[in-house]
Amino acid sequence: MIEFRESLKMATSMLLANKLRSSLTMLGIVIGNASVVAMLGIGQGAQELATSQLEDLGPNVLFVLPGSQRNRRASFNLPKTLVLSDAEAIAAQVPSVAGVAPEINRRLLVSHRSLNTNATVVGTTPEYPAIRNFSVAQGRFLNILDLERHRRVAVLGSEITDRLYQTQTPLGQNIRINNITFEVIGVMETKGSSLGSNQDEFIFIPLDTMVAQLVGRTSPYGIELSWINVKAQDGDSVRAATFQMENLLRLRHNIQNGEDDFGVSSAKQMLDIVNTITGGLTILLAAIAGISLIVGGIGVMNIMLVSVTERTQEIGLRKALGAGEQDILSQFLIEAVIVSASGGVIGVVLGMAIVAIVGALSPLITIISPTAVVVSLTISGSIGLFFGVVPARQAAKLDPIVALRNA
């Protein structure tokens, strides 16, 4: 124990005597640890954000999407293989379904007086808020009379309201969508982003009005839909609802042996996919950041080898005065571990600061994982021990006479 204390004392004094070199030696370890902690924190934050957004939809929400699975993977411009009568058939004939909201959406220019912006205009039905878990902050949502009478009325997302009306009350005022005037009847509560789109930029109008006034009817089979929002009776009914909808749509689309021209996805399936993707990206980012730790370890070994060459006389004197190979080995190993561990602590603190800054400046729910901190510190200390072995053994093996003569 006494010998270890002496080795620790000597190692510390040598590092303090060469502050600049010690600092440059640990720089690679600092960067490596900061990168690992920051990448893991940001990656897990992205995963938490995606999870919270999809969980907000609810476990029993389903989406009927147009196009075959191959088409959906290959392109964002999906063929319009779903029509309004498909949604009406699902609502009428699928017993496991509690609600259906067909949807047509387009990115269009909207304006109020001299202000204008782009927004996602959603043509839908009164069932939409209950299915997609939206709430009205002011006024009301669309009702059945709005659809039947093709009224030009609109319900605005909170962000569109702030952009176009600022401090004014939008209710009762007009908004122009593609140069067509609509009356504002409601404002939605702030919702945030989901499925890659900002839901606070949505403008909701009656589905029939959307077709008659903005997009037109181009299919001989009916009103083409972007997709169909469906709510199952409960979480346990999701599989039954999926099975029943798939069978119904295959009959309606006359699909017997070929590939389906539609797809049914649940919020849970999307959540699993997102978790798989973000989890893989987090691991990949951490692995890339971990490479800098190895580079930092090689830097430690390089500087320690230079240190052995410069301190040949010191090593020779110590061995001539009775110091054994184990004493020299211990001193150099302790120096390497101190440099790596100190760099690890500084790097972890820096990484935590980066994660905190990213969390403050972005919507990410950043997380500082204790496991990541412990693993990062353990790896950095181990790297110092591993890469310090070669120079420490070289120093321990020096012949005292040769060392003193070459000094």
PDB file of C-alpha atoms in Angstrom, residues 145-308:
ATOM      1  CA  LEU A 145     -74.030  20.528 -41.437  1.00  0.00           C
ATOM      2  CA  ASP A 146     -70.686  22.018 -42.543  1.00  0.00           C
ATOM      3  CA  LEU A 147     -70.137  18.897 -44.650  1.00  0.00           C
ATOM      4  CA  GLU A 148     -73.650  18.562 -46.015  1.00  0.00           C
ATOM      5  CA  ARG A 149     -73.905  22.225 -47.046  1.00  0.00           C
ATOM      6  CA  HIS A 150     -70.309  22.453 -48.350  1.00  0.00           C
ATOM      7  CA  ARG A 151     -69.675  25.414 -46.061  1.00  0.00           C
ATOM      8  CA  ARG A 152     -66.427  27.338 -46.480  1.00  0.00           C
ATOM      9  CA  VAL A 153     -65.417  27.254 -42.829  1.00  0.00           C
ATOM     10  CA  ALA A 154     -61.983  26.573 -41.311  1.00  0.00           C
ATOM     11  CA  VAL A 155     -60.495  25.556 -37.972  1.00  0.00           C
ATOM     12  CA  LEU A 156     -56.925  26.767 -37.519  1.00  0.00           C
ATOM     13  CA  GLY A 157     -53.914  25.254 -35.809  1.00  0.00           C
ATOM     14  CA  SER A 158     -52.324  27.396 -33.073  1.00  0.00           C
ATOM     15  CA  GLU A 159     -49.174  28.240 -35.047  1.00  0.00           C
ATOM     16  CA  ILE A 160     -51.094  29.385 -38.127  1.00  0.00           C
ATOM     17  CA  THR A 161     -53.253  31.534 -35.837  1.00  0.00           C
ATOM     18  CA  ASP A 162     -50.162  33.186 -34.328  1.00  0.00           C
ATOM     19  CA  ARG A 163     -48.622  33.848 -37.754  1.00  0.00           C
ATOM     20  CA  LEU A 164     -51.659  35.343 -39.468  1.00  0.00           C
ATOM     21  CA  TYR A 165     -53.686  36.916 -36.657  1.00  0.00           C
ATOM     22  CA  GLN A 166     -50.965  37.613 -34.068  1.00  0.00           C
ATOM     23  CA  THR A 167     -52.775  39.391 -31.198  1.00  0.00           C
ATOM     24  CA  GLN A 168     -56.188  39.462 -32.940  1.00  0.00           C
ATOM     25  CA  THR A 169     -59.035  37.058 -32.276  1.00  0.00           C
ATOM     26  CA  PRO A 170     -59.453  34.957 -35.444  1.00  0.00           C
ATOM     27  CA  LEU A 171     -63.001  33.739 -34.740  1.00  0.00           C
ATOM     28  CA  GLY A 172     -65.455  35.178 -37.234  1.00  0.00           C
ATOM     29  CA  GLN A 173     -62.710  36.580 -39.450  1.00  0.00           C
ATOM     30  CA  ASN A 174     -61.831  35.395 -42.939  1.00  0.00           C
ATOM     31  CA  ILE A 175     -58.838  33.437 -44.181  1.00  0.00           C
ATOM     32  CA  ARG A 176     -57.996  32.855 -47.832  1.00  0.00           C
ATOM     33  CA  ILE A 177     -56.896  29.401 -48.962  1.00  0.00           C
ATOM     34  CA  ASN A 178     -55.673  29.375 -52.560  1.00  0.00           C
ATOM     35  CA  ASN A 179     -57.506  32.723 -52.983  1.00  0.00           C
ATOM     36  CA  ILE A 180     -60.824  31.234 -51.774  1.00  0.00           C
ATOM     37  CA  THR A 181     -62.338  32.869 -48.693  1.00  0.00           C
ATOM     38  CA  PHE A 182     -63.175  30.748 -45.627  1.00  0.00           C
ATOM     39  CA  GLU A 183     -64.663  31.824 -42.305  1.00  0.00           C
ATOM     40  CA  VAL A 184     -62.655  30.909 -39.184  1.00  0.00           C
ATOM     41  CA  ILE A 185     -64.916  29.045 -36.722  1.00  0.00           C
ATOM     42  CA  GLY A 186     -62.330  27.575 -34.344  1.00  0.00           C
ATOM     43  CA  VAL A 187     -58.733  27.356 -33.135  1.00  0.00           C
ATOM     44  CA  MET A 188     -57.091  24.119 -32.009  1.00  0.00           C
ATOM     45  CA  GLU A 189     -54.977  23.692 -28.903  1.00  0.00           C
ATOM     46  CA  THR A 190     -51.220  23.391 -29.373  1.00  0.00           C
ATOM     47  CA  LYS A 191     -50.416  19.835 -30.449  1.00  0.00           C
ATOM     48  CA  GLY A 192     -46.783  19.733 -31.605  1.00  0.00           C
ATOM     49  CA  SER A 193     -45.202  17.546 -34.284  1.00  0.00           C
ATOM     50  CA  SER A 194     -46.127  13.966 -35.104  1.00  0.00           C
ATOM     51  CA  LEU A 195     -45.380  11.577 -37.970  1.00  0.00           C
ATOM     52  CA  GLY A 196     -42.942  14.099 -39.434  1.00  0.00           C
ATOM     53  CA  SER A 197     -45.362  17.039 -39.662  1.00  0.00           C
ATOM     54  CA  ASN A 198     -46.123  20.068 -37.497  1.00  0.00           C
ATOM     55  CA  GLN A 199     -49.743  19.589 -36.443  1.00  0.00           C
ATOM     56  CA  ASP A 200     -50.010  23.209 -35.296  1.00  0.00           C
ATOM     57  CA  GLU A 201     -49.723  24.234 -38.961  1.00  0.00           C
ATOM     58  CA  PHE A 202     -52.887  22.350 -39.890  1.00  0.00           C
ATOM     59  CA  ILE A 203     -56.050  24.030 -41.150  1.00  0.00           C
ATOM     60  CA  PHE A 204     -59.168  21.848 -41.023  1.00  0.00           C
ATOM     61  CA  ILE A 205     -62.013  22.327 -43.505  1.00  0.00           C
ATOM     62  CA  PRO A 206     -64.993  20.100 -44.458  1.00  0.00           C
ATOM     63  CA  LEU A 207     -63.998  17.186 -46.679  1.00  0.00           C
ATOM     64  CA  ASP A 208     -66.683  17.894 -49.283  1.00  0.00           C
ATOM     65  CA  THR A 209     -65.673  21.567 -49.427  1.00  0.00           C
ATOM     66  CA  MET A 210     -62.041  20.529 -49.920  1.00  0.00           C
ATOM     67  CA  VAL A 211     -63.037  18.436 -52.934  1.00  0.00           C
ATOM     68  CA  ALA A 212     -65.463  20.949 -54.439  1.00  0.00           C
ATOM     69  CA  GLN A 213     -63.377  24.103 -53.917  1.00  0.00           C
ATOM     70  CA  LEU A 214     -59.690  23.143 -53.762  1.00  0.00           C
ATOM     71  CA  VAL A 215     -58.612  19.754 -55.137  1.00  0.00           C
ATOM     72  CA  GLY A 216     -61.418  18.591 -57.424  1.00  0.00           C
ATOM     73  CA  ARG A 217     -62.625  15.068 -58.089  1.00  0.00           C
ATOM     74  CA  THR A 218     -60.319  13.207 -60.456  1.00  0.00           C
ATOM     75  CA  SER A 219     -61.186   9.545 -59.838  1.00  0.00           C
ATOM     76  CA  PRO A 220     -64.165   7.843 -61.510  1.00  0.00           C
ATOM     77  CA  TYR A 221     -64.437   5.600 -58.434  1.00  0.00           C
ATOM     78  CA  GLY A 222     -65.133   8.375 -55.939  1.00  0.00           C
ATOM     79  CA  ILE A 223     -63.404  11.000 -53.821  1.00  0.00           C
ATOM     80  CA  GLU A 224     -59.717  10.113 -53.500  1.00  0.00           C
ATOM     81  CA  LEU A 225     -58.299  10.151 -49.961  1.00  0.00           C
ATOM     82  CA  SER A 226     -54.799  10.752 -48.613  1.00  0.00           C
ATOM     83  CA  TRP A 227     -55.531   8.136 -45.936  1.00  0.00           C
ATOM     84  CA  ILE A 228     -58.195   7.015 -43.475  1.00  0.00           C
ATOM     85  CA  ASN A 229     -57.897   7.570 -39.717  1.00  0.00           C
ATOM     86  CA  VAL A 230     -59.564   4.783 -37.742  1.00  0.00           C
ATOM     87  CA  LYS A 231     -60.110   4.232 -34.027  1.00  0.00           C
ATOM     88  CA  ALA A 232     -60.651   0.685 -32.757  1.00  0.00           C
ATOM     89  CA  GLN A 233     -63.062   0.017 -29.897  1.00  0.00           C
ATOM     90  CA  ASP A 234     -60.106  -0.453 -27.516  1.00  0.00           C
ATOM     91  CA  GLY A 235     -56.505  -1.645 -27.468  1.00  0.00           C
ATOM     92  CA  ASP A 236     -57.579  -5.295 -27.494  1.00  0.00           C
ATOM     93  CA  SER A 237     -59.657  -4.752 -30.662  1.00  0.00           C
ATOM     94  CA  VAL A 238     -56.768  -3.452 -32.818  1.00  0.00           C
ATOM     95  CA  ARG A 239     -55.850  -6.830 -34.318  1.00  0.00           C
ATOM     96  CA  ALA A 240     -59.479  -7.716 -35.009  1.00  0.00           C
ATOM     97  CA  ALA A 241     -60.133  -4.309 -36.598  1.00  0.00           C
ATOM     98  CA  THR A 242     -57.019  -4.652 -38.775  1.00  0.00           C
ATOM     99  CA  PHE A 243     -58.047  -8.120 -39.950  1.00  0.00           C
ATOM    100  CA  GLN A 244     -61.633  -7.075 -40.679  1.00  0.00           C
ATOM    101  CA  MET A 245     -60.629  -3.897 -42.565  1.00  0.00           C
ATOM    102  CA  GLU A 246     -58.090  -5.768 -44.691  1.00  0.00           C
ATOM    103  CA  ASN A 247     -60.673  -8.398 -45.686  1.00  0.00           C
ATOM    104  CA  LEU A 248     -63.304  -5.747 -46.447  1.00  0.00           C
ATOM    105  CA  LEU A 249     -60.955  -3.655 -48.626  1.00  0.00           C
ATOM    106  CA  ARG A 250     -59.703  -6.737 -50.504  1.00  0.00           C
ATOM    107  CA  LEU A 251     -63.312  -7.543 -51.398  1.00  0.00           C
ATOM    108  CA  ARG A 252     -64.057  -3.954 -52.384  1.00  0.00           C
ATOM    109  CA  HIS A 253     -60.878  -3.633 -54.485  1.00  0.00           C
ATOM    110  CA  ASN A 254     -61.325  -7.115 -56.003  1.00  0.00           C
ATOM    111  CA  ILE A 255     -57.915  -8.328 -54.749  1.00  0.00           C
ATOM    112  CA  GLN A 256     -57.658 -12.121 -54.690  1.00  0.00           C
ATOM    113  CA  ASN A 257     -54.060 -13.278 -55.079  1.00  0.00           C
ATOM    114  CA  GLY A 258     -52.142 -10.093 -55.894  1.00  0.00           C
ATOM    115  CA  GLU A 259     -50.500  -7.586 -53.585  1.00  0.00           C
ATOM    116  CA  ASP A 260     -52.791  -5.302 -51.575  1.00  0.00           C
ATOM    117  CA  ASP A 261     -53.111  -1.762 -52.943  1.00  0.00           C
ATOM    118  CA  PHE A 262     -53.480  -0.438 -49.396  1.00  0.00           C
ATOM    119  CA  GLY A 263     -51.931  -0.964 -45.980  1.00  0.00           C
ATOM    120  CA  VAL A 264     -53.140  -0.837 -42.386  1.00  0.00           C
ATOM    121  CA  SER A 265     -50.725   0.428 -39.739  1.00  0.00           C
ATOM    122  CA  SER A 266     -51.277   0.986 -36.037  1.00  0.00           C
ATOM    123  CA  ALA A 267     -49.682   3.641 -33.867  1.00  0.00           C
ATOM    124  CA  LYS A 268     -47.962   0.813 -31.968  1.00  0.00           C
ATOM    125  CA  GLN A 269     -46.430  -0.586 -35.169  1.00  0.00           C
ATOM    126  CA  MET A 270     -45.158   2.870 -36.091  1.00  0.00           C
ATOM    127  CA  LEU A 271     -43.774   3.260 -32.562  1.00  0.00           C
ATOM    128  CA  ASP A 272     -41.908  -0.057 -32.828  1.00  0.00           C
ATOM    129  CA  ILE A 273     -40.423   0.986 -36.185  1.00  0.00           C
ATOM    130  CA  VAL A 274     -39.370   4.389 -34.835  1.00  0.00           C
ATOM    131  CA  ASN A 275     -37.808   2.810 -31.731  1.00  0.00           C
ATOM    132  CA  THR A 276     -35.875   0.348 -33.889  1.00  0.00           C
ATOM    133  CA  ILE A 277     -34.572   3.095 -36.185  1.00  0.00           C
ATOM    134  CA  THR A 278     -33.681   5.594 -33.447  1.00  0.00           C
ATOM    135  CA  GLY A 279     -32.160   2.862 -31.275  1.00  0.00           C
ATOM    136  CA  GLY A 280     -29.959   1.725 -34.151  1.00  0.00           C
ATOM    137  CA  LEU A 281     -28.923   5.296 -34.944  1.00  0.00           C
ATOM    138  CA  THR A 282     -28.072   5.917 -31.279  1.00  0.00           C
ATOM    139  CA  ILE A 283     -25.825   2.861 -31.184  1.00  0.00           C
ATOM    140  CA  LEU A 284     -24.216   3.873 -34.497  1.00  0.00           C
ATOM    141  CA  LEU A 285     -23.539   7.421 -33.279  1.00  0.00           C
ATOM    142  CA  ALA A 286     -22.101   6.125 -29.997  1.00  0.00           C
ATOM    143  CA  ALA A 287     -19.864   3.683 -31.893  1.00  0.00           C
ATOM    144  CA  ILE A 288     -18.580   6.474 -34.149  1.00  0.00           C
ATOM    145  CA  ALA A 289     -17.948   8.666 -31.102  1.00  0.00           C
ATOM    146  CA  GLY A 290     -16.223   5.727 -29.403  1.00  0.00           C
ATOM    147  CA  ILE A 291     -13.619   5.696 -32.187  1.00  0.00           C
ATOM    148  CA  SER A 292     -12.332   9.023 -30.878  1.00  0.00           C
ATOM    149  CA  LEU A 293     -11.762   7.330 -27.514  1.00  0.00           C
ATOM    150  CA  ILE A 294      -9.469   4.806 -29.199  1.00  0.00           C
ATOM    151  CA  VAL A 295      -7.683   7.647 -31.007  1.00  0.00           C
ATOM    152  CA  GLY A 296      -7.295   9.374 -27.646  1.00  0.00           C
ATOM    153  CA  GLY A 297      -5.850   6.166 -26.169  1.00  0.00           C
ATOM    154  CA  ILE A 298      -3.297   5.959 -28.971  1.00  0.00           C
ATOM    155  CA  GLY A 299      -2.388   9.575 -28.182  1.00  0.00           C
ATOM    156  CA  VAL A 300      -1.834   8.606 -24.541  1.00  0.00           C
ATOM    157  CA  MET A 301       0.479   5.763 -25.579  1.00  0.00           C
ATOM    158  CA  ASN A 302       2.376   8.012 -27.991  1.00  0.00           C
ATOM    159  CA  ILE A 303       3.005  10.733 -25.410  1.00  0.00           C
ATOM    160  CA  MET A 304       3.946   8.163 -22.749  1.00  0.00           C
ATOM    161  CA  LEU A 305       6.498   6.619 -25.118  1.00  0.00           C
ATOM    162  CA  VAL A 306       8.004  10.062 -25.681  1.00  0.00           C
ATOM    163  CA  SER A 307       7.991  10.569 -21.923  1.00  0.00           C
ATOM    164  CA  VAL A 308       9.937   7.319 -21.408  1.00  0.00           C
TER     165      VAL A 308
END
